Coordinates of C-alpha atoms (C1' of nucleotides) in Angstrom, one line a residue:
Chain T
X1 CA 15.6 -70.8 2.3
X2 CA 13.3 -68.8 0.3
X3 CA 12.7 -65.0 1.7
X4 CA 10.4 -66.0 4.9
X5 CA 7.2 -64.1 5.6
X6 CA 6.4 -63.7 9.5
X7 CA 4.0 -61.8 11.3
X8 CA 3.7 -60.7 14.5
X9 CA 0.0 -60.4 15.4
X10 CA -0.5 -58.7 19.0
X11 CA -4.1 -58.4 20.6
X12 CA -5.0 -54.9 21.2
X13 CA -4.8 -54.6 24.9
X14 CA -3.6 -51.3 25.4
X15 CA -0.2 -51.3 26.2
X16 CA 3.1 -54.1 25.2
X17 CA 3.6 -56.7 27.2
X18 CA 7.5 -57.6 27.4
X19 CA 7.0 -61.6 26.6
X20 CA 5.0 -59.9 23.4
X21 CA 7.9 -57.9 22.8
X22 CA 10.2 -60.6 23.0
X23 CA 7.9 -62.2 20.4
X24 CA 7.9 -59.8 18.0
X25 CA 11.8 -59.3 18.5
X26 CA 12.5 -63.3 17.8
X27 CA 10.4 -62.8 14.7
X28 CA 12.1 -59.8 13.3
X29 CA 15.0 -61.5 14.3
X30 CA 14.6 -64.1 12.3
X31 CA 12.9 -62.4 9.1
X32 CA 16.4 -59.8 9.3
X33 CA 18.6 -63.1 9.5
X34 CA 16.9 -64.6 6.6
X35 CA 16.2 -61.0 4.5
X36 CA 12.2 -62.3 4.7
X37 CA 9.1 -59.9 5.6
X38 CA 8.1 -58.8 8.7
X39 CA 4.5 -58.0 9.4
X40 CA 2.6 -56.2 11.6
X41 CA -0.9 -57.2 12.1
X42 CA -3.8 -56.3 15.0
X43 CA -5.8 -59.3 16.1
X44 CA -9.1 -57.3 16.7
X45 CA -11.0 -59.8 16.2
X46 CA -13.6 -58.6 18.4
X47 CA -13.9 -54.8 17.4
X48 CA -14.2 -53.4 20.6
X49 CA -10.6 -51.8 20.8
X50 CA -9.2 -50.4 17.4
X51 CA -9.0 -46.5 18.1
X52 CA -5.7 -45.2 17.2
X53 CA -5.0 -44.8 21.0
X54 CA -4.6 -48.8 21.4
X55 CA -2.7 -49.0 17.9
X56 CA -0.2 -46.1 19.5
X57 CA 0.5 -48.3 22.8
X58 CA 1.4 -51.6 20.4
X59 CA 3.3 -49.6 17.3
X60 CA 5.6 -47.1 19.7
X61 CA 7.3 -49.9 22.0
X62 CA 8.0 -51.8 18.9
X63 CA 9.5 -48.4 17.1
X64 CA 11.4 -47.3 20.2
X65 CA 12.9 -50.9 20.0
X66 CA 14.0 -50.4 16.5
X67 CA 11.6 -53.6 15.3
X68 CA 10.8 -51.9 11.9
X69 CA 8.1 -53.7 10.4
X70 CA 7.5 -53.9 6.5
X71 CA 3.8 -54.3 6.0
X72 CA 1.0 -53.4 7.9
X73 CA -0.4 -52.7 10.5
X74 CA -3.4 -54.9 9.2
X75 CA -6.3 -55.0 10.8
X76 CA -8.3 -58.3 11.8
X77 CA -11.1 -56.3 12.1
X78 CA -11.2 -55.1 8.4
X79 CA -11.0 -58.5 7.0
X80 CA -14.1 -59.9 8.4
X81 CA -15.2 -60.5 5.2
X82 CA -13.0 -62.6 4.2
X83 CA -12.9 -64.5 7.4
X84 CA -16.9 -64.9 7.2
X85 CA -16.6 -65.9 3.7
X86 CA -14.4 -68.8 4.7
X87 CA -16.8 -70.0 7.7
X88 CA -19.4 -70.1 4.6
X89 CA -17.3 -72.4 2.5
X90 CA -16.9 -74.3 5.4
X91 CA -20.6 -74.4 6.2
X92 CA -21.5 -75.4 2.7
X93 CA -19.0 -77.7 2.6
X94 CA -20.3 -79.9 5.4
X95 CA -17.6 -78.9 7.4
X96 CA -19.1 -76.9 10.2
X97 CA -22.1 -76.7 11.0
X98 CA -24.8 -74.1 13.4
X99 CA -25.5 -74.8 16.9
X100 CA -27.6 -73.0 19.4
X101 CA -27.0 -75.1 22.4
X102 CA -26.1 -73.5 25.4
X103 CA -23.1 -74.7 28.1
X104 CA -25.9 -75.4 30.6
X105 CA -27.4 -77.9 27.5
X106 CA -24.3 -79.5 27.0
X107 CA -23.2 -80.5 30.0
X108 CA -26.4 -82.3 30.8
X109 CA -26.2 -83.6 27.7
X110 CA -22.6 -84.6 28.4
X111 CA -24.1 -86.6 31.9
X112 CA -26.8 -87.8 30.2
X113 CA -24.4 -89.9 27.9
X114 CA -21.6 -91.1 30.3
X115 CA -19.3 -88.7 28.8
X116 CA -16.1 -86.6 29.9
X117 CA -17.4 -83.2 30.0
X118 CA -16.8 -81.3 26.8
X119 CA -19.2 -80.8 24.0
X120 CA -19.5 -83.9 21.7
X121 CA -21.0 -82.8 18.6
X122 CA -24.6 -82.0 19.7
X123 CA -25.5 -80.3 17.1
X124 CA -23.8 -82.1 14.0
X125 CA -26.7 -83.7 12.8
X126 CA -29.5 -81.8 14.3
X127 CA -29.8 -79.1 11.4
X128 CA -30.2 -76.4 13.5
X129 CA -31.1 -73.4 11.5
X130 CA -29.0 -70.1 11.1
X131 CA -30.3 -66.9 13.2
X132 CA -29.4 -64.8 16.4
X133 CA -27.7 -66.6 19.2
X134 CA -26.4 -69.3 16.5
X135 CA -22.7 -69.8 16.9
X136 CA -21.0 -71.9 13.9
X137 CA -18.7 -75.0 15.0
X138 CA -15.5 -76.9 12.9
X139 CA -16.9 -80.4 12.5
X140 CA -13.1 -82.1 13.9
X141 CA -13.0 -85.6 12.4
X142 CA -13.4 -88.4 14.8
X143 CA -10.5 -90.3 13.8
X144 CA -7.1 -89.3 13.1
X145 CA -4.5 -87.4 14.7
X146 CA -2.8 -83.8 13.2
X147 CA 1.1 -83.0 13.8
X148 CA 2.6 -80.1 14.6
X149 CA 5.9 -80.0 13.4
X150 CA 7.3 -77.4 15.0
X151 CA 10.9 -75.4 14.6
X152 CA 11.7 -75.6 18.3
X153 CA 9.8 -78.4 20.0
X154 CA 9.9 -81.1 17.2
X155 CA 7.3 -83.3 16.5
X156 CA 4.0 -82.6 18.6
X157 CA 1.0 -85.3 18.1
X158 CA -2.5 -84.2 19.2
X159 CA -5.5 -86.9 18.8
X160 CA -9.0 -85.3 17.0
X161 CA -10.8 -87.0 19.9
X162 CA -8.8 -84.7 22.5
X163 CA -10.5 -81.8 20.2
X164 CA -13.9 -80.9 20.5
X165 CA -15.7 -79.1 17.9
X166 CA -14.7 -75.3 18.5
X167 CA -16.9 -72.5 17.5
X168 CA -15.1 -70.4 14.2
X169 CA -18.5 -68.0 14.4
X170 CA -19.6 -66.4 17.6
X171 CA -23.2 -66.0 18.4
X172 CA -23.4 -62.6 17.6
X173 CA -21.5 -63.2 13.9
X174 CA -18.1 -62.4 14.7
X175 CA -15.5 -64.6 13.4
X176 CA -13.1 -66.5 16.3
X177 CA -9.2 -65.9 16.5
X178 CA -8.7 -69.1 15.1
X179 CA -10.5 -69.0 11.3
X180 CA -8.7 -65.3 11.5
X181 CA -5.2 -66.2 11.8
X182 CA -6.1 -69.4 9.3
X183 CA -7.3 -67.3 6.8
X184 CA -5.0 -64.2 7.4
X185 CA -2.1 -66.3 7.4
X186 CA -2.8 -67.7 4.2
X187 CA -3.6 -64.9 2.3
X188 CA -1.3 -62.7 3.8
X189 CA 1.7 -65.5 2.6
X190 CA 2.7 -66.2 6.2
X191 CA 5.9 -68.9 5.7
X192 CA 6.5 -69.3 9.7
X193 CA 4.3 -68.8 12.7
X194 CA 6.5 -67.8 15.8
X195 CA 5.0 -67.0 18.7
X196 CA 4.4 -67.8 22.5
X197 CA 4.1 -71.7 23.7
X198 CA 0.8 -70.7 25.1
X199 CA -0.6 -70.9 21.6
X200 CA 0.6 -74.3 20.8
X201 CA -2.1 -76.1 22.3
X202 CA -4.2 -73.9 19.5
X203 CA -2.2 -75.1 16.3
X204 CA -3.8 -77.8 15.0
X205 CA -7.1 -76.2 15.3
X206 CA -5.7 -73.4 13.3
X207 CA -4.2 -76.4 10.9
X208 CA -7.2 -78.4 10.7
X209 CA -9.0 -75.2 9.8
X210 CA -6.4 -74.8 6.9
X211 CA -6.5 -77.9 5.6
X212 CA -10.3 -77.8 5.2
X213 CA -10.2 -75.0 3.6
X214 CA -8.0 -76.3 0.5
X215 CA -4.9 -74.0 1.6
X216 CA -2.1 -76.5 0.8
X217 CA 0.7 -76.7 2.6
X218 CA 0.8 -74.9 6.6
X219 CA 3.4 -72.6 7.9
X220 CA 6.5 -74.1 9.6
X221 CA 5.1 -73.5 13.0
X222 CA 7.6 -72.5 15.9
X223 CA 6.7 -71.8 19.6
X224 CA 9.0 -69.7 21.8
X225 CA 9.2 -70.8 25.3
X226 CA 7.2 -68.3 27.9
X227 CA 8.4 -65.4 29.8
X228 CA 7.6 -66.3 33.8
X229 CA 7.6 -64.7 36.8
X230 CA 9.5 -65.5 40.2
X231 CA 6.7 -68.1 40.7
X232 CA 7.7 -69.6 37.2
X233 CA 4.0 -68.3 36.1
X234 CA 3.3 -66.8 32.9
X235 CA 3.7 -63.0 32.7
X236 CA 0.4 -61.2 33.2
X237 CA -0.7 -57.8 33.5
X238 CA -2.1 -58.1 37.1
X239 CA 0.1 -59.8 38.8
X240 CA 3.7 -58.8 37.3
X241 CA 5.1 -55.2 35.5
X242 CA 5.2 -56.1 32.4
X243 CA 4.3 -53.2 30.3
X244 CA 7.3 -52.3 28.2
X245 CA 6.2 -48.8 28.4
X246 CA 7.3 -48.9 32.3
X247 CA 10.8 -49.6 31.1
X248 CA 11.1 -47.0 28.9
X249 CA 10.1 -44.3 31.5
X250 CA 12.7 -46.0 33.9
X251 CA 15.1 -45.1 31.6
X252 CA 16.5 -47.9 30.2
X253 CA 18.2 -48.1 26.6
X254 CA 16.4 -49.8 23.4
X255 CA 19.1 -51.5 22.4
X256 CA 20.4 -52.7 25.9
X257 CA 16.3 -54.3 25.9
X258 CA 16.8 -55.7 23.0
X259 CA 19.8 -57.4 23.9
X260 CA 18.4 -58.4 27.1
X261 CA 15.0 -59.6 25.5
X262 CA 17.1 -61.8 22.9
X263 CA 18.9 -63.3 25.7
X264 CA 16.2 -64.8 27.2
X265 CA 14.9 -68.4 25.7
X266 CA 18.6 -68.2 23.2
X267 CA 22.0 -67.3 23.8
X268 CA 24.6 -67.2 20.9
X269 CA 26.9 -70.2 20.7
X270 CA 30.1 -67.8 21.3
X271 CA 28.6 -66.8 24.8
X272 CA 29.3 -63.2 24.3
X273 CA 25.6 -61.8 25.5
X274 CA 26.3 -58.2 25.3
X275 CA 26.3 -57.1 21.6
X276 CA 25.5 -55.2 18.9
X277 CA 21.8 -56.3 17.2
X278 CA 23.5 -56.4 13.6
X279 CA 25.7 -59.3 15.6
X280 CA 22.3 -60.7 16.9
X281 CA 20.9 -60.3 13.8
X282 CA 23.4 -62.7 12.0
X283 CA 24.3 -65.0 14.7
X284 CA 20.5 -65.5 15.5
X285 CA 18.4 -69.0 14.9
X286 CA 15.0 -70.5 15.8
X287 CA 16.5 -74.1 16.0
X288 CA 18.7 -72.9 18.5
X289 CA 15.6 -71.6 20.7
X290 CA 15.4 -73.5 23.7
X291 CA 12.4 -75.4 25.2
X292 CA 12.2 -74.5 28.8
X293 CA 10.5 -71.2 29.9
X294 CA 12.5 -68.1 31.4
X295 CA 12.5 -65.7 34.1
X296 CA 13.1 -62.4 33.6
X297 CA 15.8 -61.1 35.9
X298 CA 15.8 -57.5 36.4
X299 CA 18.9 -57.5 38.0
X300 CA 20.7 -59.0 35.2
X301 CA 18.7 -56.4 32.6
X302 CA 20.2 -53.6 34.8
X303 CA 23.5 -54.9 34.9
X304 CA 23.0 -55.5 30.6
X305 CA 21.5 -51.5 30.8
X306 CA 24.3 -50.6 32.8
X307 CA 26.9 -51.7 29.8
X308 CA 24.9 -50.0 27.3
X309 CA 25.2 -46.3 29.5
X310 CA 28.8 -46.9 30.0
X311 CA 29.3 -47.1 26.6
X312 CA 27.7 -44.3 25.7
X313 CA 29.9 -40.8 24.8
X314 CA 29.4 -37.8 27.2
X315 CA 27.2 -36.3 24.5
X316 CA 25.0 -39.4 23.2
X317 CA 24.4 -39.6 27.5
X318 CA 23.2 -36.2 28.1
X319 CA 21.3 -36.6 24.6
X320 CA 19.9 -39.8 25.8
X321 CA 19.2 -38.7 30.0
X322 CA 17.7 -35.6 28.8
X323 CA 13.8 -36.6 29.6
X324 CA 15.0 -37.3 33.1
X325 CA 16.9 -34.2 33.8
X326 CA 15.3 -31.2 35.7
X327 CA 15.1 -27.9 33.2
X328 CA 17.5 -26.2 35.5
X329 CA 20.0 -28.4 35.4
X330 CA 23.5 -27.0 33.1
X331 CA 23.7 -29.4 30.3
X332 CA 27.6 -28.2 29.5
X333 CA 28.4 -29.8 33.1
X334 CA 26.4 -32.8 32.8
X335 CA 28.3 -33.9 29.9
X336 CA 32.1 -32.9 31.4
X337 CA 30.7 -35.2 34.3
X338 CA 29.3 -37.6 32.6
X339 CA 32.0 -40.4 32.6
X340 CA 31.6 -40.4 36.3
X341 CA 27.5 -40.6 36.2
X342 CA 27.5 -43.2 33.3
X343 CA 29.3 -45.8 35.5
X344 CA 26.8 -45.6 38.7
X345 CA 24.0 -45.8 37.4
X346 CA 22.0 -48.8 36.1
X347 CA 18.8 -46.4 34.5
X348 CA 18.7 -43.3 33.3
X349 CA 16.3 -41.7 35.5
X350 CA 19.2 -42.8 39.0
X351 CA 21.3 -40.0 36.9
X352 CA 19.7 -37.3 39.2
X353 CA 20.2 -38.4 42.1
X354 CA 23.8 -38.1 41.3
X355 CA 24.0 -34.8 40.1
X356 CA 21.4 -32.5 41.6
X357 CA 23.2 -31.4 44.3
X358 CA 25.4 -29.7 41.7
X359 CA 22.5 -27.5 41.0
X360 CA 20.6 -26.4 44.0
X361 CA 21.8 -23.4 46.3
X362 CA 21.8 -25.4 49.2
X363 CA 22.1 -28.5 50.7
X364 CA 18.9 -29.1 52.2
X365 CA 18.9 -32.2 53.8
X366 CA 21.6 -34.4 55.3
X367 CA 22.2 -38.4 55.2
X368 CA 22.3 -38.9 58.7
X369 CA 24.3 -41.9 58.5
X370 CA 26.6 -40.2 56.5
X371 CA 26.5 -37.1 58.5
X372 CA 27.1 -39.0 62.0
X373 CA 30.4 -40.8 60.2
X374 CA 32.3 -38.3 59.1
X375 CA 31.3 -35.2 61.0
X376 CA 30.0 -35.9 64.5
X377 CA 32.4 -39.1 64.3
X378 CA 34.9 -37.9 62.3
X379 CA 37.9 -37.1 63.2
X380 CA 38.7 -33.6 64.3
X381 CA 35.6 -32.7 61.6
X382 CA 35.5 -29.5 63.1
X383 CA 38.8 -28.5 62.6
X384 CA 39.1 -29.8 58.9
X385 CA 35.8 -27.9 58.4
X386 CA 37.2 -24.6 59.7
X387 CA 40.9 -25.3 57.8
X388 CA 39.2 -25.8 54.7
X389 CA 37.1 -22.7 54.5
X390 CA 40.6 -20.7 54.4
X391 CA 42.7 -22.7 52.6
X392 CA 39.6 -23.1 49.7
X393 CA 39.0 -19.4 49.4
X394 CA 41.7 -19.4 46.7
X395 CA 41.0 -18.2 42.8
X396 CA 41.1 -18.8 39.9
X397 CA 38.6 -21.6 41.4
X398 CA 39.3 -24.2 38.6
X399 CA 42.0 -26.5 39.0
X400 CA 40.8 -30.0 39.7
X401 CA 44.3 -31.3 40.5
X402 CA 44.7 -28.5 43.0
X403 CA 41.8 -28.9 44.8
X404 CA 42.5 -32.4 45.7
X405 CA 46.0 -31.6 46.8
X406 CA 44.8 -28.6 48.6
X407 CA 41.9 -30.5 50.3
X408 CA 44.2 -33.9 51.0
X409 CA 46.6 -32.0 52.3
X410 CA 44.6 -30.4 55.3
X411 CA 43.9 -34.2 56.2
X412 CA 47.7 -34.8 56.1
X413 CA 48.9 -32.2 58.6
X414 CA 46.2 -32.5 61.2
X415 CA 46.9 -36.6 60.9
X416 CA 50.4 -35.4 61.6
X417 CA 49.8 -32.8 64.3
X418 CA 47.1 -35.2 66.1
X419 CA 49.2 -38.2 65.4
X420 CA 46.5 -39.9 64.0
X421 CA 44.8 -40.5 60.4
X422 CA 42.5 -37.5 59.7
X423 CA 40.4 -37.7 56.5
X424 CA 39.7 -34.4 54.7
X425 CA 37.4 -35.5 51.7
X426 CA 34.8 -37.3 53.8
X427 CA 33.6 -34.3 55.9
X428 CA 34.1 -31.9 52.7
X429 CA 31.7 -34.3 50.6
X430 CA 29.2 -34.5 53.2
X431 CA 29.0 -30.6 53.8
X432 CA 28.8 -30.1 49.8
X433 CA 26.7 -33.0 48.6
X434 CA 24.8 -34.0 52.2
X435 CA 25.7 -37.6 51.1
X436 CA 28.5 -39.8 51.8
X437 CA 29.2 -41.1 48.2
X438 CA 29.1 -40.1 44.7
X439 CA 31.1 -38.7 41.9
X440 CA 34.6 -37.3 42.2
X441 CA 34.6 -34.0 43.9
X442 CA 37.5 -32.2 42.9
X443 CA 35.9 -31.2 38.7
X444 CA 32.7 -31.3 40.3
X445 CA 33.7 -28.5 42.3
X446 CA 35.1 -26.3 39.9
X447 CA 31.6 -26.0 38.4
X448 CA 30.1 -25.5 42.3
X449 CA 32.2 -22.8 42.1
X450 CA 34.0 -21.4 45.7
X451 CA 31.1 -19.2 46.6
X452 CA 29.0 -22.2 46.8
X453 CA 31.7 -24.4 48.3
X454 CA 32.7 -21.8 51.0
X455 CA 29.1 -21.3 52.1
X456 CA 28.2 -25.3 52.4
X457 CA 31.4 -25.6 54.5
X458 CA 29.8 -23.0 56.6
X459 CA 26.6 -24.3 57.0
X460 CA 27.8 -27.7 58.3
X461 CA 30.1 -25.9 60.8
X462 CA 26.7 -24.1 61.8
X463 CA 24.8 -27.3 61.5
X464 CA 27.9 -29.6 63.7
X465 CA 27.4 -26.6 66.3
X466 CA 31.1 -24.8 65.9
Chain Z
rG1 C1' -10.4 -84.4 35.1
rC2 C1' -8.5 -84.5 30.1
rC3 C1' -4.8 -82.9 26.4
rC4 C1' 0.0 -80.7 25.3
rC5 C1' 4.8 -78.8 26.7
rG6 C1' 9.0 -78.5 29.8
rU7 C1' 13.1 -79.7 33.6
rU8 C1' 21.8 -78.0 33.3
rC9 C1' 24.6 -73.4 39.1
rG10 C1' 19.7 -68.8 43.0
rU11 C1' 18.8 -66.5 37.6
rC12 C1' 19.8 -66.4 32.1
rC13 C1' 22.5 -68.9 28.5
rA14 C1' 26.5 -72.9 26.4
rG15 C1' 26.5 -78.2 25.8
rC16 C1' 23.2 -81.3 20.5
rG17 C1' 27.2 -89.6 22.7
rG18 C1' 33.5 -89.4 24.1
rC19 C1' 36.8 -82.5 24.0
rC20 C1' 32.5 -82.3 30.8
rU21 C1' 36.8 -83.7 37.1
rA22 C1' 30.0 -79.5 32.8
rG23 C1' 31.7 -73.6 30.2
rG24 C1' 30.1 -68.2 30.1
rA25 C1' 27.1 -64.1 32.2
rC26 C1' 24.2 -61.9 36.3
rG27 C1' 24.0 -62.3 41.6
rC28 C1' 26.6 -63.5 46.0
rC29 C1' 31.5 -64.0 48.8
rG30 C1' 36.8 -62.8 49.1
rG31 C1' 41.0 -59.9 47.3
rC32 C1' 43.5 -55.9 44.4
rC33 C1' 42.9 -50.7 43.0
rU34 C1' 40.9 -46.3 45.7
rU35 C1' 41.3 -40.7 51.5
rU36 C1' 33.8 -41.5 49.1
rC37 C1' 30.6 -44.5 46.2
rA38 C1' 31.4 -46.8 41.8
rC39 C1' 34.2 -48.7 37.5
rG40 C1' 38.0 -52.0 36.4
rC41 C1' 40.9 -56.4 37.5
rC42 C1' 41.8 -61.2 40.1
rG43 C1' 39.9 -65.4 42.7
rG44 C1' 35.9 -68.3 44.9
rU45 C1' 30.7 -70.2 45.5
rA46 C1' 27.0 -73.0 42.9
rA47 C1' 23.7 -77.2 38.6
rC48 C1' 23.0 -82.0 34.7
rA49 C1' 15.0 -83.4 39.0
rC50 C1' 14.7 -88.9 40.1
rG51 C1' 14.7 -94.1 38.5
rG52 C1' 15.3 -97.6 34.8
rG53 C1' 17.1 -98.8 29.8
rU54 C1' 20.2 -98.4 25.1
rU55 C1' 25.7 -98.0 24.4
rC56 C1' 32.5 -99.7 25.1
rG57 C1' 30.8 -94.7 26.7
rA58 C1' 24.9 -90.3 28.3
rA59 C1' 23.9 -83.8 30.7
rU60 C1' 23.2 -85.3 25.6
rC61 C1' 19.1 -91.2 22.9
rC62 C1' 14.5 -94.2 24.8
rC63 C1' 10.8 -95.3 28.8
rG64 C1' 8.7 -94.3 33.5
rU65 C1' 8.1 -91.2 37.9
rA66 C1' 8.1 -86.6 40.3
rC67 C1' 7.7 -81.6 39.9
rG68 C1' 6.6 -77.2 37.1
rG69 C1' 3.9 -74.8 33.2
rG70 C1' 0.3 -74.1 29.3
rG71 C1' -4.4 -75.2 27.2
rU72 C1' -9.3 -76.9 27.9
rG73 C1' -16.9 -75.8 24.6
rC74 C1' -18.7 -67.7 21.6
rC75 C1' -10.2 -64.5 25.1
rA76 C1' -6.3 -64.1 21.8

RNA sequence: GCCCCGUUCGUCCAGCGGCCUAGGACGCCGGCCUUUCACGCCGGUAACACGGGUUCGAAUCCCGUACGGGGUGCCA
């Protein structure tokens, strides 16, 4: 295959959507497999929305996913020339033609004549003149049929009479998406047009526009199956969070949404999903894009996430948690605990939660469910409690190994004295962490230190009412 | 209404006429490991929408139905 050319050609809304991202990924995708362009362009069409703020919220998801683009951004907006130029040609070709009818006038009009509703080329013949208020409509020949052959679905047939004729010039002057993207595609060099299934419905407009305009040969067209929601709805801004800006502040990895964005609507024939892009990269194909929209599972991104953590070094995780890690917190021990963090957690700002009470004075609150478990219900809490604050007041306070042994073996000889199985670690975690899980205690505690540790053991004795 | 697209375990993906008594992943359930929670490991659960046809043989091809989705005259 010759070096493609692909675009991907966002609207400026103000923030990425994920289905868009998972567009523009499958078309980087594919321009990296094949060593072909990949191009950025902004479909302003209407000029309303092009300060740099909206070209931030589409350009720095698409960087912090590592979708390098090699031309552009181009701007819709700034090519209005060229787009109004072409509705001329068109115009003096006979091949559209002004209107200044209004909805209200065509639908009588529609009535009037027995016909489904829809406009039926009112105006063709009625030489309406140019002028405020006059939109400009793509005279769609009556007979005939255009075919979309598309990379994914295969052959799609639509019937001119299904098409009305669509306005290319709005009433104001401004050119319509679909004589932009003709004309942009063409002179941009655009080889293949990949984007979202919701657009298919819009391709032979786009190709009929082509054709009249003397461009030669179209695009290989390829529609990606949509991105839905638990109702099996497209994604949309309202109703679903879809902004990939709200996964980045959740903490999740570029790479791991990558690999989850490429798994949705393809799957590589070795059915090894979590991978390296380069392997993506290579392994990748549109013809092996399936047809039947996806859900975005959450769970199964987290899980994906989860991989990517894990596989981070100590240092690449407290480079990469950083943003969601309080100022006060002792970087040096983050890292030496890091193993234990990486594995729990499925986002990078749930790192916390695991950590802080490492660096507070006190405990300040108490799971109560934990707290009712192993201290009020524990066994013989209080005297584990009270055995442990002498046996812990030991220095150098450093040895992990020793710690355990020393703690464990409290719980041994009461369970020996009492004659039944007395656990040492439970009441010791809840006391120093106010939680009944988390990461190992015994390094953790070297870097609570024994003043610290002594004093929570003391404060739950105070708290359990000893 | 009309046009277009789609339909394999709850979810995502594999399968592109015989290798399928349908495979992998997530989830879920059970077990092992473990004096926390996890991780890890082992096992299990669960699907070809339905009906015709083509064929020696269909999840794979064709037709229809159902259901879902998308589009539908100055959003893109």
């Amino acid at each position: 295959m010759q070096a493609p050319r692909v675009r991907f050609a966002p609207a400026p809304t103000g923030y990425l959507h994920v289905g868009s991202a998972r567009s523009a990924l499958f078309n980087w995708l594919f321009a990296r497999h094949h060593g072909g362009k990949f191009i950025l362009r902004v479909e302003d069409t209407d000029e309303s929305r092009k300060s740099q703020e909206f070209i931030d919220a589409v350009c720095d998801p698409l960087r912090w996913l590592g979708l390098d683009w090699d031309e552009g951004p181009y701007f819709q907006s700034q090519r209005k020339p060229d787009h109004t130029a072409a509705i001329e040609q068109l115009i003096d070709d006979g091949k559209a033609y002004f209107c200044d009818l209004s909805l209200a006038d065509s639908q009588r009009l529609s009535a009037e004549a027995g016909l489904r509703e829809g406009y039926h080329g009112w105006s063709r013949d009625r030489n309406v003149a140019d002028g405020d208020g006059v939109v400009v409509r793509f005279r769609v020949p009556d007979e005939g049929s255009t075919v979309v052959d598309d990379l994914i679905r295969g052959r799609v047939e639509v019937a001119h009479d299904t098409i009305d004729d669509f306005v290319i010039r709005r009433g104001d002057g401004s050119p319509v998406f679909f004589i932009a993207n003709a004309v942009d595609d063409h002179d941009m060099g655009i080889t293949h047009v990949i984007r979202g299934e919701d657009l298919l419905n819009t391709t032979p407009r786009v190709m009929l526009l082509w054709e009249a305009l003397g461009y030669g040969p179209v695009p290989r067209y390829a529609h990606l199956p949509l991105l839905v929601n638990e109702q099996r709805k497209k994604l949309s801004k309202r109703r679903d969070s879809v902004a990939l800006s709200a996964f980045v502040a959740e903490g999740y990895l570029p790479e791991a949404m990558l690999n989850a964005l490429a798994l949705l609507g393809w799957g590589p024939p070795d059915e090894i999903e979590i991978r390296p892009t380069t392997e993506i990269v290579s392994l990748f194909s549109l013809e092996a894009v399936n047809k039947g929209s996806a859900y975005f599972d959450l769970v199964k991104l987290k899980h994906i996430n989860n991989a990517y953590i894990k596989a981070l070094t100590p240092a690449e995780f407290v480079q990469a948690a950083a943003p969601w890690l309080p100022g006060h917190y002792d970087l040096e021990v983050v890292e030496v605990l890091a193993p234990e963090v990486q594995q729990r957690i499925s986002t990078l700002s749930e790192a916390p939660g695991w950590l802080d009470w490492l660096f507070v004075d006190e405990i300040s609150e108490y799971d109560e469910k934990a707290w009712a478990k192993a201290m009020t219900g524990g066994r013989a809490a209080d005297r584990v409690l009270a055995e442990l604050i002498e046996v812990l007041d030991v220095d150098p306070f450093n040895d992990p190994g020793l710690l355990e042994t020393t703690v464990l073996e409290v719980g041994n000889r009461l369970s020996e004295e009492i004659g039944a199985r007395v656990m040492s670690q439970a009441p010791l975690r809840v006391a120093l962490t106010g939680s009944g899980a988390g990461i190992p205690l015994w390094e953790a505690m070297t870097h609570l230190g024994k003043e610290r540790t002594l004093s929570r053991i003391a404060a739950a004795q105070r708290r359990l009412g000893v």
